[in-house]
Amino acid sequence: MKLVIAKDYAEMSRLAADEFFALVASKPDCVLGLATGSTPIGLYDCLVEDYEAGKISFADVTTFNLDEYRGLDPEHNQSYHYFMNEHLFSRVDIPAQSTHVPDGANPDSDAACSDYEAGIIAAGGVDLQLLGLGHNGHIGFNEPCDHFPVDTHVVKLTERTIQANSRLFDSIDEVPREAYTMGIGTIMKARRVVLVANGADKAQTVHDAFFGPVVPQVPASALQLHPDVTVIVDEEAGALCK
Ligand code: F6R
């Protein structure tokens, strides 16, 4: 594992974007694994800047996102699909059919999950997977539990997550109860992984995930067993790793 401590959020975002830039420049038809959440927004802005400056094209890139709420249409403004359109897809030249997000609108969860997993394999596997880090060590929607989930699967959201998400919806009844997520096994199959984390509130989690024991109660700790992981954090999130 390589740990990079950037001075602030802007530097973290630029350094992480550079990893994606270098891959897309050297392998224009690469397969990227992408994440939502607040952490990667700066990174996506950097890639859009590179695209607008004419330095990079996404015309031949294929993407697979980590996760999506079950029961939300891609057009719903709280869907992860919508987030990706807002922050990256609609701002660069990637063809819509080359972007993949688990199909939240598919009520057949077995089909939604197995189709997604098969799609990644058919595309040749993920070259570079981007991850954020949850406060409890989750990656994707893989929450702490007693085993590492292998493939893309359905997760039940905890009452705490449902409550927290309700601020983004008109009523708590509209908050999805389940989500689709790549499994830890899906993530571990990516050839390379870049994880980004910022802020003092992530410092303990970064330490536990990358310097603590490998246990499913801290899902991100599995990454210690991956052969090519770069963790890029700002000084605050890296404070306990010096
Ligand atoms: C998002 C995802 C989540 C987030 C994590 C951190 O697709 O899979 O695991 O990466 O919850 O979220 P932020 O970046 O908002 O702190």
JSON list of N, CA, C and O in Angstrom, two decimals, residues 41-61:
[
{"chain": "A", "resi": 41, "resn": "ILE", "atom": "N", "xyz": [-15.71, 14.75, -5.29]},
{"chain": "A", "resi": 41, "resn": "ILE", "atom": "CA", "xyz": [-16.22, 15.85, -6.13]},
{"chain": "A", "resi": 41, "resn": "ILE", "atom": "C", "xyz": [-15.07, 16.71, -6.68]},
{"chain": "A", "resi": 41, "resn": "ILE", "atom": "O", "xyz": [-15.03, 17.06, -7.87]},
{"chain": "A", "resi": 42, "resn": "GLY", "atom": "N", "xyz": [-14.08, 17.01, -5.84]},
{"chain": "A", "resi": 42, "resn": "GLY", "atom": "CA", "xyz": [-12.92, 17.81, -6.27]},
{"chain": "A", "resi": 42, "resn": "GLY", "atom": "C", "xyz": [-12.12, 17.10, -7.35]},
{"chain": "A", "resi": 42, "resn": "GLY", "atom": "O", "xyz": [-11.63, 17.72, -8.30]},
{"chain": "A", "resi": 43, "resn": "LEU", "atom": "N", "xyz": [-11.99, 15.80, -7.20]},
{"chain": "A", "resi": 43, "resn": "LEU", "atom": "CA", "xyz": [-11.27, 14.99, -8.20]},
{"chain": "A", "resi": 43, "resn": "LEU", "atom": "C", "xyz": [-12.00, 15.06, -9.55]},
{"chain": "A", "resi": 43, "resn": "LEU", "atom": "O", "xyz": [-11.37, 15.26, -10.60]},
{"chain": "A", "resi": 44, "resn": "TYR", "atom": "N", "xyz": [-13.33, 14.90, -9.52]},
{"chain": "A", "resi": 44, "resn": "TYR", "atom": "CA", "xyz": [-14.09, 14.98, -10.77]},
{"chain": "A", "resi": 44, "resn": "TYR", "atom": "C", "xyz": [-13.95, 16.38, -11.39]},
{"chain": "A", "resi": 44, "resn": "TYR", "atom": "O", "xyz": [-13.81, 16.52, -12.61]},
{"chain": "A", "resi": 45, "resn": "ASP", "atom": "N", "xyz": [-13.94, 17.41, -10.55]},
{"chain": "A", "resi": 45, "resn": "ASP", "atom": "CA", "xyz": [-13.75, 18.77, -11.08]},
{"chain": "A", "resi": 45, "resn": "ASP", "atom": "C", "xyz": [-12.40, 18.89, -11.79]},
{"chain": "A", "resi": 45, "resn": "ASP", "atom": "O", "xyz": [-12.28, 19.54, -12.84]},
{"chain": "A", "resi": 46, "resn": "CYS", "atom": "N", "xyz": [-11.36, 18.28, -11.21]},
{"chain": "A", "resi": 46, "resn": "CYS", "atom": "CA", "xyz": [-10.02, 18.33, -11.84]},
{"chain": "A", "resi": 46, "resn": "CYS", "atom": "C", "xyz": [-10.05, 17.63, -13.20]},
{"chain": "A", "resi": 46, "resn": "CYS", "atom": "O", "xyz": [-9.46, 18.13, -14.18]},
{"chain": "A", "resi": 47, "resn": "LEU", "atom": "N", "xyz": [-10.73, 16.48, -13.27]},
{"chain": "A", "resi": 47, "resn": "LEU", "atom": "CA", "xyz": [-10.77, 15.75, -14.55]},
{"chain": "A", "resi": 47, "resn": "LEU", "atom": "C", "xyz": [-11.56, 16.55, -15.60]},
{"chain": "A", "resi": 47, "resn": "LEU", "atom": "O", "xyz": [-11.18, 16.58, -16.78]},
{"chain": "A", "resi": 48, "resn": "VAL", "atom": "N", "xyz": [-12.62, 17.22, -15.16]},
{"chain": "A", "resi": 48, "resn": "VAL", "atom": "CA", "xyz": [-13.39, 18.06, -16.09]},
{"chain": "A", "resi": 48, "resn": "VAL", "atom": "C", "xyz": [-12.51, 19.22, -16.58]},
{"chain": "A", "resi": 48, "resn": "VAL", "atom": "O", "xyz": [-12.51, 19.55, -17.78]},
{"chain": "A", "resi": 49, "resn": "GLU", "atom": "N", "xyz": [-11.73, 19.79, -15.69]},
{"chain": "A", "resi": 49, "resn": "GLU", "atom": "CA", "xyz": [-10.80, 20.88, -16.05]},
{"chain": "A", "resi": 49, "resn": "GLU", "atom": "C", "xyz": [-9.82, 20.39, -17.12]},
{"chain": "A", "resi": 49, "resn": "GLU", "atom": "O", "xyz": [-9.58, 21.07, -18.12]},
{"chain": "A", "resi": 50, "resn": "ASP", "atom": "N", "xyz": [-9.27, 19.19, -16.91]},
{"chain": "A", "resi": 50, "resn": "ASP", "atom": "CA", "xyz": [-8.32, 18.61, -17.88]},
{"chain": "A", "resi": 50, "resn": "ASP", "atom": "C", "xyz": [-9.00, 18.40, -19.23]},
{"chain": "A", "resi": 50, "resn": "ASP", "atom": "O", "xyz": [-8.42, 18.64, -20.28]},
{"chain": "A", "resi": 51, "resn": "TYR", "atom": "N", "xyz": [-10.26, 17.93, -19.15]},
{"chain": "A", "resi": 51, "resn": "TYR", "atom": "CA", "xyz": [-11.02, 17.69, -20.38]},
{"chain": "A", "resi": 51, "resn": "TYR", "atom": "C", "xyz": [-11.27, 19.01, -21.11]},
{"chain": "A", "resi": 51, "resn": "TYR", "atom": "O", "xyz": [-11.04, 19.12, -22.33]},
{"chain": "A", "resi": 52, "resn": "GLU", "atom": "N", "xyz": [-11.69, 20.02, -20.36]},
{"chain": "A", "resi": 52, "resn": "GLU", "atom": "CA", "xyz": [-12.00, 21.32, -20.99]},
{"chain": "A", "resi": 52, "resn": "GLU", "atom": "C", "xyz": [-10.75, 21.97, -21.56]},
{"chain": "A", "resi": 52, "resn": "GLU", "atom": "O", "xyz": [-10.83, 22.73, -22.52]},
{"chain": "A", "resi": 53, "resn": "ALA", "atom": "N", "xyz": [-9.59, 21.66, -20.96]},
{"chain": "A", "resi": 53, "resn": "ALA", "atom": "CA", "xyz": [-8.32, 22.22, -21.47]},
{"chain": "A", "resi": 53, "resn": "ALA", "atom": "C", "xyz": [-7.82, 21.42, -22.67]},
{"chain": "A", "resi": 53, "resn": "ALA", "atom": "O", "xyz": [-6.74, 21.70, -23.21]},
{"chain": "A", "resi": 54, "resn": "GLY", "atom": "N", "xyz": [-8.58, 20.39, -23.07]},
{"chain": "A", "resi": 54, "resn": "GLY", "atom": "CA", "xyz": [-8.21, 19.59, -24.25]},
{"chain": "A", "resi": 54, "resn": "GLY", "atom": "C", "xyz": [-7.07, 18.61, -23.99]},
{"chain": "A", "resi": 54, "resn": "GLY", "atom": "O", "xyz": [-6.46, 18.09, -24.93]},
{"chain": "A", "resi": 55, "resn": "LYS", "atom": "N", "xyz": [-6.80, 18.33, -22.70]},
{"chain": "A", "resi": 55, "resn": "LYS", "atom": "CA", "xyz": [-5.67, 17.44, -22.39]},
{"chain": "A", "resi": 55, "resn": "LYS", "atom": "C", "xyz": [-6.06, 15.97, -22.36]},
{"chain": "A", "resi": 55, "resn": "LYS", "atom": "O", "xyz": [-5.20, 15.10, -22.30]},
{"chain": "A", "resi": 56, "resn": "ILE", "atom": "N", "xyz": [-7.35, 15.70, -22.30]},
{"chain": "A", "resi": 56, "resn": "ILE", "atom": "CA", "xyz": [-7.78, 14.32, -22.06]},
{"chain": "A", "resi": 56, "resn": "ILE", "atom": "C", "xyz": [-9.16, 14.11, -22.69]},
{"chain": "A", "resi": 56, "resn": "ILE", "atom": "O", "xyz": [-9.96, 15.04, -22.76]},
{"chain": "A", "resi": 57, "resn": "SER", "atom": "N", "xyz": [-9.40, 12.86, -23.16]},
{"chain": "A", "resi": 57, "resn": "SER", "atom": "CA", "xyz": [-10.73, 12.52, -23.69]},
{"chain": "A", "resi": 57, "resn": "SER", "atom": "C", "xyz": [-11.22, 11.24, -23.01]},
{"chain": "A", "resi": 57, "resn": "SER", "atom": "O", "xyz": [-10.42, 10.33, -22.74]},
{"chain": "A", "resi": 58, "resn": "PHE", "atom": "N", "xyz": [-12.51, 11.19, -22.77]},
{"chain": "A", "resi": 58, "resn": "PHE", "atom": "CA", "xyz": [-13.12, 10.01, -22.15]},
{"chain": "A", "resi": 58, "resn": "PHE", "atom": "C", "xyz": [-13.93, 9.23, -23.19]},
{"chain": "A", "resi": 58, "resn": "PHE", "atom": "O", "xyz": [-14.73, 8.37, -22.82]},
{"chain": "A", "resi": 59, "resn": "ALA", "atom": "N", "xyz": [-13.72, 9.54, -24.47]},
{"chain": "A", "resi": 59, "resn": "ALA", "atom": "CA", "xyz": [-14.57, 8.98, -25.53]},
{"chain": "A", "resi": 59, "resn": "ALA", "atom": "C", "xyz": [-14.54, 7.46, -25.56]},
{"chain": "A", "resi": 59, "resn": "ALA", "atom": "O", "xyz": [-15.52, 6.82, -25.92]},
{"chain": "A", "resi": 60, "resn": "ASP", "atom": "N", "xyz": [-13.38, 6.87, -25.18]},
{"chain": "A", "resi": 60, "resn": "ASP", "atom": "CA", "xyz": [-13.27, 5.41, -25.26]},
{"chain": "A", "resi": 60, "resn": "ASP", "atom": "C", "xyz": [-13.25, 4.73, -23.89]},
{"chain": "A", "resi": 60, "resn": "ASP", "atom": "O", "xyz": [-12.99, 3.54, -23.78]},
{"chain": "A", "resi": 61, "resn": "VAL", "atom": "N", "xyz": [-13.49, 5.53, -22.84]},
{"chain": "A", "resi": 61, "resn": "VAL", "atom": "CA", "xyz": [-13.44, 4.99, -21.46]},
{"chain": "A", "resi": 61, "resn": "VAL", "atom": "C", "xyz": [-14.77, 4.31, -21.13]},
{"chain": "A", "resi": 61, "resn": "VAL", "atom": "O", "xyz": [-15.83, 4.72, -21.60]}
]
